[in-house]
Amino acid sequence: MTLFDDLEQHVTQSRPRFEEWLGRLVDIPTVSMDPARRQDVRRGAEVAAEYLRTLGAQTTMIETGGHPMVVGGWVRDPAWPTVVVYNHIDVQPAMEPEWTREPFKFSVEGELYYGRGATDDKGPALTALLAAHYAVEHDVPLNVQFLWELEEEMGSPHFAAGLAKTSSLLRKPDSVVVSDTIWLAGGRPAAPYGLRGNLAARLILETAKREAHSGLTGGVARNPLTELAAVLTACVDAKSGRVTIPSFYRSVKPLKQADRTQFLKSGFQVTTFAAAHQLTKLRTRNRAQVMRRLWAEPTFEVHGIVGGYTGPGVKTSIPPRAEAKVSMRLVPDQDPVAMFTLFRRYVRTLNPDVRVEADGMLRPYVADLGGPYAEALRKALRFGFGKDPAFIREGGSIGAVVTMAERWKAPVMFLGLSLPEHGYHAPNERFDWGQASGGMKAFVKYFDEVSRLACKTRRSTHL
């Protein structure tokens, strides 16, 4: 009997456990950025560790100085290659009024699984875990280790510190696979080989001790809302989206022809993309431009402006304080520290009274588009879903990726399972059994392919 003879039956039999385990995890509001949810995040880590132990994996919870991380897996033979599977099980807040169901109450409707974290990233994490257990039970000659983070949604501030504590627990891997990315569309697998970085910041301006009557002080009192608005409009062209901070594009690495070719071969469709994200208006509908802007160009976005009266009607007062929340997606070779310095200096020339505070920095990442691991990924996704993947870059950021690549000097590959319509960070988030079942098959195939790679790619030393 080969590895794949009873895989289909095993996947079908795994469905009750998958649904039970996903439901239990979704019901725990592991919102890492909310201090009030700290105990919930820890409870989520404990449940995740319990799942690993139930399957016979050696498991440990690592204290990072922030939220814990969970490490576990099967190391059976030092001579075998080792792969680390990374996922995160913390989630975004769920405050949007568009939710039509309780975000932290798991629900099943046919093939769909609803709840915050179902697709980002608890569903894919359990998919990879059940696949790994199957591979281990069928003696695939591979060491499989899991690294589950609980701070990804807040920028991974303690990930490096936590990873440094795993040297006696995690073997130095030959490769890393991340399952936290999105396909182009249903039925169209995507295998990203790059991520944009991120720089988040807050702009704060205080001009008075208290709010003032606009009839008594208007024209003389400074208005922090309008002044911050002026700063923001000096940073980005609202119509085109082009960033207008001087020297912002100086270090951007030009896109290679190989990248352009992969983008055009990807099958990306603007109409499908817009519909999946419910975008009614776009800056451009040119297919090549849309892909380039999403995957290979930097951005400047305004996420919120806080200050002044927001109740019904108009209260004619001038606020004493305003704050703007912004971020910049960065591409190779934009360094977030250098970009923050550039941004802060520019804001100072526009308005020296505005205080600029960094709120998270992530470097961009680009992997080798060729090589044996990319080929293993291609075979895996074709086996699991019947189609070769599109090799693209992803517009989002995963803080842990750069840290793992730099620490282990190992290739990081992406085997994501989420679809655009699943609602990453959006109301009514969901996952589905089709992606989970195909994902289990794809991961089993990937583990089998990686186990066959040449010995010269292996590193058997510990950190």
Coordinates of C-alpha atoms in Angstrom, one line a residue:
M1 CA 0.0 0.0 0.0
T2 CA 1.4 3.4 -1.0
L3 CA 1.1 6.7 0.9
F4 CA -1.8 7.8 -1.2
D5 CA -3.9 4.7 -1.4
D6 CA -6.2 5.5 1.6
L7 CA -5.6 9.2 1.7
E8 CA -9.0 10.1 0.3
Q9 CA -10.7 7.9 2.9
H10 CA -8.6 9.3 5.7
V11 CA -9.5 12.9 4.7
T12 CA -13.2 12.1 4.7
Q13 CA -12.9 10.4 8.1
S14 CA -11.0 13.4 9.4
R15 CA -13.9 15.8 8.8
P16 CA -15.7 15.4 12.2
R17 CA -12.4 16.0 14.1
F18 CA -11.5 19.0 11.9
E19 CA -14.9 20.6 12.5
E20 CA -14.9 19.9 16.2
W21 CA -11.4 21.3 16.7
L22 CA -11.9 24.3 14.5
G23 CA -15.1 25.1 16.3
R24 CA -13.5 25.0 19.6
L25 CA -10.7 27.3 18.5
V26 CA -13.0 29.8 16.8
D27 CA -15.1 30.1 19.9
I28 CA -12.0 31.4 21.7
P29 CA -11.5 35.1 21.0
T30 CA -7.7 35.1 20.6
V31 CA -7.6 38.8 19.7
S32 CA -3.9 39.5 20.4
M33 CA -4.0 43.3 20.2
D34 CA -6.7 43.6 22.8
P35 CA -5.3 43.6 26.4
A36 CA -8.7 42.5 27.7
R37 CA -8.3 39.2 25.7
R38 CA -5.0 38.2 27.2
Q39 CA -6.4 35.2 29.0
D40 CA -8.4 34.2 26.0
V41 CA -5.2 34.2 23.9
R42 CA -3.4 32.0 26.4
R43 CA -6.4 29.6 26.5
G44 CA -6.2 29.4 22.7
A45 CA -2.5 28.5 22.9
E46 CA -3.3 25.8 25.5
V47 CA -6.0 24.3 23.3
A48 CA -3.7 24.3 20.3
A49 CA -1.0 22.6 22.3
E50 CA -3.6 20.0 23.5
Y51 CA -4.4 19.2 19.8
L52 CA -0.7 18.5 19.1
R53 CA -0.3 16.3 22.1
T54 CA -3.5 14.4 21.2
L55 CA -1.9 13.4 18.0
G56 CA 1.3 12.3 19.7
A57 CA 3.5 15.3 19.0
Q58 CA 6.1 16.5 21.4
T59 CA 4.7 19.9 22.4
T60 CA 5.8 23.0 24.4
M61 CA 4.4 26.4 25.1
I62 CA 7.1 29.1 24.9
E63 CA 6.9 32.3 26.9
T64 CA 7.9 35.2 24.7
G65 CA 7.5 38.2 27.0
G66 CA 4.1 38.8 25.3
H67 CA 1.7 36.2 24.2
P68 CA 3.0 32.6 24.2
M69 CA 3.9 30.6 21.1
V70 CA 3.3 26.9 20.6
V71 CA 6.0 24.5 19.4
G72 CA 5.4 20.8 18.6
G73 CA 5.9 18.1 16.1
W74 CA 7.6 14.8 15.3
V75 CA 11.4 14.5 15.1
R76 CA 12.1 10.8 14.4
D77 CA 15.4 10.6 12.7
P78 CA 18.3 13.2 12.6
A79 CA 19.2 11.9 9.1
W80 CA 15.9 12.9 7.6
P81 CA 15.2 16.4 6.3
T82 CA 13.2 18.7 8.6
V83 CA 10.4 21.1 7.7
V84 CA 8.8 23.7 10.0
V85 CA 5.2 24.6 9.4
Y86 CA 4.2 28.1 10.5
N87 CA 0.7 29.3 11.2
H88 CA -0.8 31.9 13.6
I89 CA -3.8 31.3 15.8
D90 CA -4.4 34.8 17.0
V91 CA -7.1 36.8 15.2
Q92 CA -8.2 40.3 14.3
P93 CA -10.9 42.1 16.4
A94 CA -14.5 41.6 15.2
M95 CA -16.1 45.0 15.7
E96 CA -17.7 45.5 12.3
P97 CA -21.4 46.2 12.3
E98 CA -21.8 44.0 9.1
W99 CA -21.5 40.8 11.0
T100 CA -24.7 38.8 10.6
R101 CA -23.7 36.2 13.2
E102 CA -21.7 36.1 16.4
P103 CA -18.0 36.3 15.3
F104 CA -16.8 34.1 18.1
K105 CA -19.5 31.5 17.9
F106 CA -18.6 28.8 15.4
S107 CA -21.3 27.9 12.9
V108 CA -21.5 25.5 10.0
E109 CA -23.7 26.0 6.9
G110 CA -23.2 23.1 4.5
E111 CA -19.6 23.2 3.4
L112 CA -18.9 26.6 5.0
Y113 CA -17.4 27.3 8.4
Y114 CA -18.1 30.7 9.9
G115 CA -16.3 32.6 12.6
R116 CA -13.4 35.0 13.2
G117 CA -10.2 33.1 12.6
A118 CA -11.8 30.4 10.5
T119 CA -9.7 31.2 7.5
D120 CA -7.1 33.5 9.1
D121 CA -5.5 31.3 10.3
K122 CA -7.0 28.5 12.4
G123 CA -8.6 26.5 9.6
P124 CA -5.3 26.3 7.5
A125 CA -3.3 25.5 10.7
L126 CA -5.5 22.5 11.5
T127 CA -5.5 21.4 7.9
A128 CA -1.7 21.2 7.9
L129 CA -1.6 19.5 11.3
L130 CA -4.0 16.7 10.3
A131 CA -2.0 16.2 7.1
A132 CA 1.3 16.0 9.0
H133 CA -0.1 13.4 11.4
Y134 CA -1.2 11.3 8.4
A135 CA 2.3 11.6 6.9
V136 CA 3.9 10.6 10.2
E137 CA 1.6 7.6 10.6
H138 CA 2.6 6.4 7.1
D139 CA 6.3 6.7 7.8
V140 CA 7.2 9.5 5.4
P141 CA 10.9 10.0 6.1
L142 CA 10.6 13.6 7.2
N143 CA 10.8 15.5 10.5
V144 CA 7.8 17.8 10.8
Q145 CA 7.7 20.6 13.4
F146 CA 4.9 23.2 14.0
L147 CA 5.4 26.7 15.1
W148 CA 2.2 28.5 16.0
E149 CA 2.3 32.2 16.8
L150 CA -0.2 34.2 18.8
E151 CA 1.0 37.7 17.9
E152 CA 1.0 37.8 14.1
E153 CA -2.0 40.1 14.0
M154 CA -0.2 42.7 16.1
G155 CA 3.0 42.7 14.1
S156 CA 4.9 39.8 15.8
P157 CA 6.6 42.1 18.4
H158 CA 7.9 39.1 20.5
F159 CA 8.4 36.5 17.8
A160 CA 12.2 36.9 17.5
A161 CA 12.5 36.7 21.3
G162 CA 10.3 33.6 21.4
L163 CA 12.2 31.9 18.5
A164 CA 15.5 32.4 20.3
K165 CA 14.1 30.3 23.1
T166 CA 13.3 27.3 20.8
S167 CA 16.9 26.3 20.1
S168 CA 16.7 23.1 22.2
L169 CA 13.2 22.4 21.0
L170 CA 13.2 23.0 17.2
R171 CA 15.7 21.4 14.9
K172 CA 17.2 23.8 12.4
P173 CA 14.9 23.2 9.4
D174 CA 15.9 22.6 5.8
S175 CA 12.8 24.6 4.8
V176 CA 9.8 26.4 6.2
V177 CA 6.3 26.3 4.8
V178 CA 3.7 29.0 5.7
S179 CA 0.0 28.5 5.3
D180 CA -1.3 32.0 5.7
T181 CA -1.9 33.4 2.2
I182 CA -4.8 33.8 -0.2
W183 CA -5.5 32.3 -3.6
L184 CA -6.4 34.4 -6.7
A185 CA -9.9 32.9 -6.8
G186 CA -11.7 29.7 -6.1
G187 CA -10.3 27.0 -8.3
R188 CA -7.2 29.0 -9.0
P189 CA -4.4 28.1 -6.5
A190 CA -1.7 30.7 -5.8
A191 CA 1.8 30.1 -4.4
P192 CA 3.3 33.5 -3.3
Y193 CA 7.0 33.8 -3.4
G194 CA 7.2 37.3 -1.9
L195 CA 5.5 39.5 0.7
R196 CA 5.4 43.3 1.1
G197 CA 6.7 44.8 4.3
N198 CA 4.8 47.2 6.4
L199 CA 5.4 50.4 8.4
A200 CA 2.5 51.6 10.6
A201 CA 2.5 55.0 12.3
R202 CA 0.4 57.4 14.3
L203 CA 0.4 61.2 13.7
I204 CA -0.7 63.2 16.8
L205 CA -1.3 66.9 17.0
E206 CA -2.4 68.8 20.1
T207 CA -3.3 72.5 19.8
A208 CA -5.3 73.3 23.0
K209 CA -6.1 72.1 26.5
R210 CA -9.8 71.7 25.7
E211 CA -12.3 72.0 22.9
A212 CA -13.2 75.6 22.0
H213 CA -16.4 77.2 20.6
S214 CA -15.9 77.8 16.9
G215 CA -17.9 81.1 17.0
L216 CA -15.7 82.5 19.8
T217 CA -12.3 81.2 18.6
G218 CA -12.8 80.2 14.9
G219 CA -10.2 81.8 12.6
V220 CA -7.7 82.1 15.4
A221 CA -7.6 78.7 17.1
R222 CA -5.7 76.1 15.3
N223 CA -7.7 73.1 14.2
P224 CA -5.7 69.8 14.5
L225 CA -8.1 67.9 12.2
T226 CA -7.6 70.2 9.3
E227 CA -3.8 70.5 9.9
L228 CA -3.5 66.7 10.0
A229 CA -5.6 66.5 6.8
A230 CA -3.1 68.8 5.1
V231 CA -0.2 66.6 6.2
L232 CA -1.8 63.5 4.9
T233 CA -2.7 65.0 1.5
A234 CA 1.0 66.1 1.2
C235 CA 2.0 62.4 1.6
V236 CA -0.1 60.7 -1.0
D237 CA -2.0 61.6 -4.2
A238 CA -5.5 60.6 -3.4
K239 CA -6.5 60.0 -7.0
S240 CA -3.6 57.9 -8.2
G241 CA -2.3 56.5 -4.9
R242 CA 1.2 57.5 -5.7
V243 CA 3.2 58.4 -2.6
T244 CA 4.5 61.9 -2.7
I245 CA 7.0 61.7 0.2
P246 CA 10.4 62.9 -1.3
S247 CA 12.8 60.0 -2.0
F248 CA 10.1 57.4 -1.0
Y249 CA 10.7 55.3 -4.2
R250 CA 14.5 55.7 -4.3
S251 CA 15.3 52.3 -2.9
V252 CA 12.5 50.4 -4.7
K253 CA 14.1 47.4 -6.5
P254 CA 12.9 47.3 -10.1
L255 CA 10.6 44.4 -11.0
K256 CA 12.4 41.8 -13.1
Q257 CA 11.0 40.5 -16.4
A258 CA 10.6 37.0 -14.9
D259 CA 8.3 38.5 -12.2
R260 CA 6.3 40.3 -14.9
T261 CA 5.9 37.1 -16.8
Q262 CA 4.7 35.2 -13.8
F263 CA 2.2 37.9 -13.0
L264 CA 0.8 37.8 -16.5
K265 CA 0.6 34.0 -16.5
S266 CA -1.2 33.9 -13.1
G267 CA -4.7 34.1 -14.5
F268 CA -5.5 37.1 -12.3
Q269 CA -8.7 38.8 -13.3
V270 CA -9.6 42.3 -12.2
T271 CA -13.4 41.7 -12.2
T272 CA -13.0 38.6 -10.0
F273 CA -10.7 40.4 -7.6
A274 CA -13.0 43.4 -7.3
A275 CA -16.1 41.2 -6.7
A276 CA -14.3 39.1 -4.1
H277 CA -13.4 42.1 -2.0
Q278 CA -16.6 44.0 -2.8
L279 CA -14.8 46.9 -4.3
T280 CA -17.1 49.1 -6.4
K281 CA -14.5 51.6 -7.6
L282 CA -10.8 51.1 -8.5
R283 CA -8.0 53.4 -9.3
T284 CA -7.3 51.4 -12.5
R285 CA -8.7 48.4 -14.2
N286 CA -5.7 47.7 -16.3
R287 CA -4.8 44.1 -15.4
A288 CA -1.0 44.5 -15.5
Q289 CA -1.2 47.7 -13.5
V290 CA -3.5 46.2 -10.9
M291 CA -1.2 43.2 -10.3
R292 CA 1.9 45.4 -10.2
R293 CA 0.3 47.7 -7.6
L294 CA -0.9 44.9 -5.5
W295 CA 2.2 42.7 -5.4
A296 CA 5.2 44.9 -6.3
E297 CA 4.7 48.5 -5.5
P298 CA 4.6 50.4 -2.2
T299 CA 1.6 52.2 -0.8
F300 CA 0.6 54.9 1.7
E301 CA -2.8 54.3 3.3
V302 CA -4.8 56.3 5.9
H303 CA -6.8 54.0 8.2
G304 CA -8.5 56.4 10.5
I305 CA -8.6 60.0 11.8
V306 CA -9.6 60.4 15.4
G307 CA -10.7 63.7 17.0
G308 CA -13.6 66.0 17.4
Y309 CA -17.3 65.4 17.8
T310 CA -18.8 62.3 16.0
G311 CA -22.3 62.2 17.4
P312 CA -25.5 63.1 15.7
G313 CA -25.8 66.6 14.1
V314 CA -22.9 69.1 14.1
K315 CA -21.3 70.4 17.3
T316 CA -19.6 73.6 16.4
S317 CA -16.5 73.2 18.5
I318 CA -12.8 73.0 17.6
P319 CA -11.1 69.8 19.0
P320 CA -8.0 70.2 21.0
R321 CA -6.4 67.0 19.7
A322 CA -6.4 64.8 16.6
E323 CA -4.7 61.6 15.6
A324 CA -4.2 59.9 12.2
K325 CA -3.4 56.2 11.8
V326 CA -1.4 55.4 8.6
S327 CA 0.6 52.6 7.1
M328 CA 3.0 52.0 4.2
R329 CA 3.3 48.7 2.5
L330 CA 7.0 48.3 1.5
V331 CA 8.7 46.4 -1.3
P332 CA 12.3 45.3 -1.9
D333 CA 14.6 47.0 -1.0
Q334 CA 12.8 49.5 1.2
D335 CA 14.0 49.2 4.8
P336 CA 11.2 50.1 7.3
V337 CA 13.5 51.8 9.8
A338 CA 15.0 54.0 7.0
M339 CA 11.5 54.7 5.7
F340 CA 10.2 55.7 9.1
T341 CA 13.1 58.2 9.5
L342 CA 12.4 59.6 6.0
F343 CA 8.7 59.9 6.8
R344 CA 9.1 61.6 10.2
R345 CA 11.6 64.1 8.8
Y346 CA 9.2 65.0 6.0
V347 CA 6.2 65.4 8.4
R348 CA 8.4 67.7 10.5
T349 CA 9.0 70.0 7.5
L350 CA 5.2 70.1 6.8
N351 CA 4.2 70.7 10.4
P352 CA 6.8 70.6 13.2
D353 CA 4.1 70.3 15.9
V354 CA 2.9 66.9 14.6
R355 CA 4.3 64.0 16.7
V356 CA 5.0 60.8 14.6
E357 CA 5.1 57.5 16.4
A358 CA 6.0 54.2 14.9
D359 CA 3.4 51.4 15.5
G360 CA 5.1 48.4 13.9
M361 CA 7.6 47.6 11.3
L362 CA 8.0 44.6 9.0
R363 CA 10.6 44.0 6.2
P364 CA 9.6 42.8 2.8
Y365 CA 10.5 39.3 1.7
V366 CA 11.2 37.6 -1.6
A367 CA 12.0 33.9 -2.1
D368 CA 13.8 32.1 -4.9
L369 CA 11.2 31.5 -7.6
G370 CA 12.9 28.4 -8.8
G371 CA 14.5 25.5 -7.0
P372 CA 13.3 22.2 -5.6
Y373 CA 11.0 23.6 -2.9
A374 CA 9.0 25.6 -5.5
E375 CA 8.7 22.5 -7.6
A376 CA 7.5 20.5 -4.6
L377 CA 4.9 23.2 -3.9
R378 CA 3.7 23.1 -7.5
K379 CA 3.3 19.3 -7.4
A380 CA 1.5 19.5 -4.1
L381 CA -1.1 22.0 -5.1
R382 CA -1.7 20.2 -8.4
F383 CA -2.2 16.9 -6.5
G384 CA -4.5 18.5 -3.9
F385 CA -6.6 20.7 -6.2
G386 CA -6.0 19.5 -9.8
K387 CA -4.3 22.7 -11.1
D388 CA -0.8 24.1 -11.1
P389 CA -0.5 27.2 -8.9
A390 CA 0.2 30.7 -10.1
F391 CA 3.5 31.9 -8.6
I392 CA 2.8 35.5 -7.5
R393 CA 3.8 37.9 -4.8
E394 CA 1.4 38.8 -2.0
G395 CA 0.5 42.3 -1.0
G396 CA 0.2 41.5 2.7
S397 CA 2.9 41.1 5.3
I398 CA 3.8 38.3 7.7
G399 CA 6.2 39.5 10.3
A400 CA 7.6 36.0 11.3
V401 CA 8.7 35.2 7.7
V402 CA 11.7 37.4 7.6
T403 CA 12.7 36.5 11.1
M404 CA 12.6 32.8 10.3
A405 CA 14.5 33.2 7.0
E406 CA 17.2 35.2 8.6
R407 CA 17.7 33.0 11.7
W408 CA 17.6 29.7 9.9
K409 CA 19.0 30.7 6.5
A410 CA 16.3 28.3 5.1
P411 CA 13.9 28.9 2.2
V412 CA 10.4 29.9 3.2
M413 CA 7.6 28.7 1.0
F414 CA 3.9 29.5 1.0
L415 CA 1.1 26.9 0.8
G416 CA -1.9 29.0 1.6
L417 CA -5.5 27.8 1.4
S418 CA -7.7 30.8 1.8
L419 CA -9.9 32.4 -0.9
P420 CA -10.6 36.1 -1.4
E421 CA -14.3 35.6 -0.6
H422 CA -13.4 34.0 2.8
G423 CA -13.1 37.5 4.2
Y424 CA -9.6 37.9 5.7
H425 CA -10.0 40.6 8.4
A426 CA -13.6 41.2 7.2
P427 CA -17.0 40.6 8.7
N428 CA -18.6 37.1 8.3
E429 CA -15.2 35.4 7.9
R430 CA -15.4 31.8 6.8
F431 CA -13.5 28.8 5.6
D432 CA -14.8 25.8 3.7
W433 CA -14.4 22.0 3.6
G434 CA -13.3 22.0 0.0
Q435 CA -10.2 24.0 0.8
A436 CA -9.6 22.0 3.9
S437 CA -9.9 18.6 2.3
G438 CA -7.8 19.6 -0.8
G439 CA -5.3 21.2 1.5
M440 CA -4.8 18.0 3.5
K441 CA -4.0 16.2 0.3
A442 CA -1.7 19.0 -0.9
F443 CA 0.2 19.0 2.4
V444 CA 0.7 15.2 2.4
K445 CA 2.0 15.5 -1.1
Y446 CA 4.3 18.4 -0.2
F447 CA 5.7 16.4 2.8
D448 CA 6.3 13.4 0.6
E449 CA 8.1 15.6 -2.1
V450 CA 10.3 17.4 0.5
S451 CA 11.3 14.1 2.1
R452 CA 12.8 13.1 -1.3
L453 CA 15.0 16.1 -1.7
A454 CA 18.8 15.5 -2.0
C455 CA 20.7 15.0 1.2
K456 CA 23.0 18.0 0.3
T457 CA 20.1 20.3 1.1
R458 CA 19.8 19.0 4.6
R459 CA 21.0 20.6 7.8
S460 CA 21.0 18.3 10.8
T461 CA 22.6 20.6 13.3
H462 CA 20.7 22.3 16.1
L463 CA 20.4 26.0 16.6

